[in-house]
Amino acid sequence: MTDDVLRIRQPIGVTYTWSAGPGSAAYLRGLTEGKLIAGRCPTCNQVYFPPRNGICPRDGVLLTDDVEIGQAGTITTFCIVNVPFLGQSIEIPYVAASILLDGADLAVQHLIQGCPVDEVHIGMRVHAVWKPESEWQATLASIAHFEPETDPGTGGSDRIDAKATNRA
Ligand SMILES: [Zn+2]
């Protein structure tokens, strides 16, 4: 019999800072200010959001122009997540989508909320819903999610109510 320690469990963490570099700085700063800042390639004019570290993957040149793009866009593809996994923070089912924001040439990945998952479709118009301003940080998570645009004057809840009535 021995009193030697055979095993110890000790969580560790590493705190570090890093420089975003000129390629991502405007994009990340924009997210702290409620703006979506993309990078435009001077050669092919493609507008990248996110700006992919400031390099055009087609031409291999720096994205020299910062462009503010729209807060709304169109779903180009999506999936409905039904599988629970460790660390999941959102109640299933939920939708993860590729969204082509107005003025951008590259779709961005984000969550779709604010409507039943079976109403999400390719071509659906959605807009950004930001977290409270006090929670804005240099991350795309400053946007809580995207949700469907509603027709002015009717409102989203009216539309959902009408659909529920039709089903009855
Ligand atoms: Zn290019």
Coordinates of C-alpha atoms and ligand atoms in Angstrom, one line a residue:
M1 CA 0.0 0.0 0.0
T2 CA 1.4 3.4 -1.0
D3 CA 0.3 7.0 -0.5
D4 CA 1.9 8.1 -3.7
V5 CA -0.3 10.3 -5.9
L6 CA -1.1 8.2 -9.0
R7 CA -3.3 10.6 -10.9
I8 CA -4.4 14.2 -10.6
R9 CA -7.0 16.1 -12.6
Q10 CA -6.1 19.7 -13.1
P11 CA -8.0 22.0 -15.6
I12 CA -5.6 24.4 -17.3
G13 CA -6.3 27.5 -19.4
V14 CA -4.3 29.8 -21.6
T15 CA -5.1 33.5 -21.9
Y16 CA -3.5 35.3 -24.8
T17 CA -3.9 38.3 -27.0
W18 CA -3.2 38.4 -30.7
S19 CA -3.1 41.0 -33.4
A20 CA -5.9 40.8 -36.0
G21 CA -3.7 42.4 -38.6
P22 CA -4.8 44.9 -41.2
G23 CA -6.7 42.3 -43.1
S24 CA -9.3 41.7 -40.4
A25 CA -9.0 44.8 -38.2
A26 CA -11.8 46.9 -40.0
Y27 CA -14.1 43.8 -40.1
L28 CA -13.6 43.1 -36.3
R29 CA -13.8 46.8 -35.3
G30 CA -17.0 47.1 -37.3
L31 CA -18.6 44.3 -35.2
T32 CA -17.9 46.4 -32.0
E33 CA -19.8 49.3 -33.6
G34 CA -22.8 47.5 -35.1
K35 CA -21.4 47.7 -38.6
L36 CA -20.7 44.9 -41.2
I37 CA -17.4 45.8 -42.9
A38 CA -16.3 43.7 -45.8
G39 CA -13.2 43.8 -48.0
R40 CA -13.3 44.4 -51.7
C41 CA -10.6 42.9 -54.1
P42 CA -9.1 45.6 -56.3
T43 CA -8.6 43.1 -59.1
C44 CA -11.9 41.1 -59.4
N45 CA -14.1 43.5 -57.3
Q46 CA -15.5 40.6 -55.2
V47 CA -16.7 41.7 -51.8
Y48 CA -15.8 39.3 -49.0
F49 CA -17.6 39.2 -45.7
P50 CA -15.8 37.9 -43.6
P51 CA -12.8 39.3 -45.4
R52 CA -10.8 36.1 -45.2
N53 CA -7.7 37.6 -43.5
G54 CA -7.7 40.3 -46.1
I55 CA -6.6 38.3 -49.1
C56 CA -8.6 37.5 -52.2
P57 CA -8.5 33.7 -52.7
R58 CA -8.9 34.1 -56.5
D59 CA -6.2 36.7 -57.1
G60 CA -3.9 36.4 -54.0
V61 CA -3.9 40.2 -53.6
L62 CA -4.7 42.3 -50.6
L63 CA -8.3 43.4 -50.2
T64 CA -7.6 47.1 -50.2
D65 CA -11.1 48.6 -49.9
D66 CA -13.2 48.4 -46.8
V67 CA -16.9 48.4 -47.7
E68 CA -19.9 48.6 -45.3
I69 CA -22.5 46.1 -46.5
G70 CA -26.2 45.6 -45.7
Q71 CA -27.6 44.1 -42.5
A72 CA -30.0 42.0 -44.5
G73 CA -29.5 39.2 -46.9
T74 CA -30.8 36.0 -48.6
I75 CA -30.4 32.4 -47.4
T76 CA -28.5 30.5 -50.0
T77 CA -28.5 27.1 -48.1
F78 CA -29.2 25.9 -44.6
C79 CA -29.5 22.9 -42.4
I80 CA -31.8 22.0 -39.5
V81 CA -29.8 20.8 -36.5
N82 CA -31.6 18.0 -34.7
V83 CA -28.7 16.2 -33.1
P84 CA -27.8 17.1 -29.5
F85 CA -24.1 17.4 -28.8
L86 CA -21.9 18.2 -25.8
G87 CA -21.7 21.9 -25.1
Q88 CA -24.8 22.8 -27.2
S89 CA -26.2 26.1 -26.1
I90 CA -29.2 26.4 -28.3
E91 CA -32.4 24.3 -28.0
I92 CA -32.9 21.9 -30.9
P93 CA -34.1 21.9 -33.6
Y94 CA -32.5 25.1 -34.9
V95 CA -31.3 26.3 -38.2
A96 CA -27.7 27.2 -39.3
A97 CA -27.6 28.9 -42.7
S98 CA -25.4 30.5 -45.3
I99 CA -26.6 34.1 -45.8
L100 CA -25.5 36.2 -48.7
L101 CA -25.7 39.7 -47.3
D102 CA -26.7 42.6 -49.5
G103 CA -23.6 43.9 -51.1
A104 CA -21.4 40.9 -50.4
D105 CA -20.2 38.1 -52.8
L106 CA -19.5 35.5 -50.1
A107 CA -22.1 34.0 -47.9
V108 CA -21.6 34.1 -44.1
Q109 CA -22.6 31.4 -41.7
H110 CA -25.1 32.2 -38.9
L111 CA -28.1 31.1 -37.0
I112 CA -31.7 31.6 -38.1
Q113 CA -34.2 32.2 -35.3
G114 CA -37.6 33.9 -35.1
C115 CA -39.7 31.5 -37.1
P116 CA -40.4 27.8 -37.1
V117 CA -37.6 25.7 -38.6
D118 CA -39.9 24.3 -41.2
E119 CA -40.6 27.7 -42.6
V120 CA -36.9 28.4 -43.4
H121 CA -36.2 28.1 -47.1
I122 CA -33.5 29.0 -49.7
G123 CA -34.2 32.5 -50.9
M124 CA -35.7 33.7 -47.6
R125 CA -34.9 37.2 -46.7
V126 CA -33.4 37.7 -43.3
H127 CA -31.8 40.5 -41.3
A128 CA -29.3 40.7 -38.4
V129 CA -30.5 40.8 -34.8
W130 CA -27.7 42.2 -32.7
K131 CA -27.1 41.5 -29.1
P132 CA -27.4 44.5 -26.7
E133 CA -24.8 47.1 -27.5
S134 CA -23.1 46.5 -24.1
E135 CA -22.2 43.0 -25.3
W136 CA -20.8 43.9 -28.7
Q137 CA -17.3 42.5 -29.1
A138 CA -14.9 41.9 -32.0
T139 CA -16.6 38.7 -33.0
L140 CA -19.5 37.7 -35.3
A141 CA -21.2 36.5 -32.1
S142 CA -22.1 40.2 -31.5
I143 CA -25.0 39.3 -33.8
A144 CA -27.3 37.1 -31.8
H145 CA -28.9 35.6 -34.9
F146 CA -30.7 36.4 -38.1
E147 CA -34.4 36.4 -38.4
P148 CA -36.9 36.7 -41.3
E149 CA -37.7 40.1 -42.6
T150 CA -41.3 41.0 -42.0
D151 CA -43.5 42.9 -44.4
P152 CA -44.0 46.5 -43.2
G153 CA -47.5 46.9 -41.9
T154 CA -48.3 43.3 -41.4
G155 CA -45.8 42.1 -38.9
G156 CA -44.3 38.6 -38.5
S157 CA -46.7 37.4 -35.8
D158 CA -49.7 38.3 -38.0
R159 CA -48.3 36.1 -40.8
I160 CA -47.7 33.2 -38.4
D161 CA -51.2 33.5 -37.0
A162 CA -52.7 33.5 -40.4
K163 CA -50.9 30.3 -41.3
A164 CA -52.0 28.6 -38.1
T165 CA -55.6 29.5 -39.0
N166 CA -55.2 28.0 -42.5
R167 CA -54.0 24.7 -41.0
A168 CA -56.9 24.5 -38.6
Ligands
ZN1 ZN -9.9 39.1 -56.5

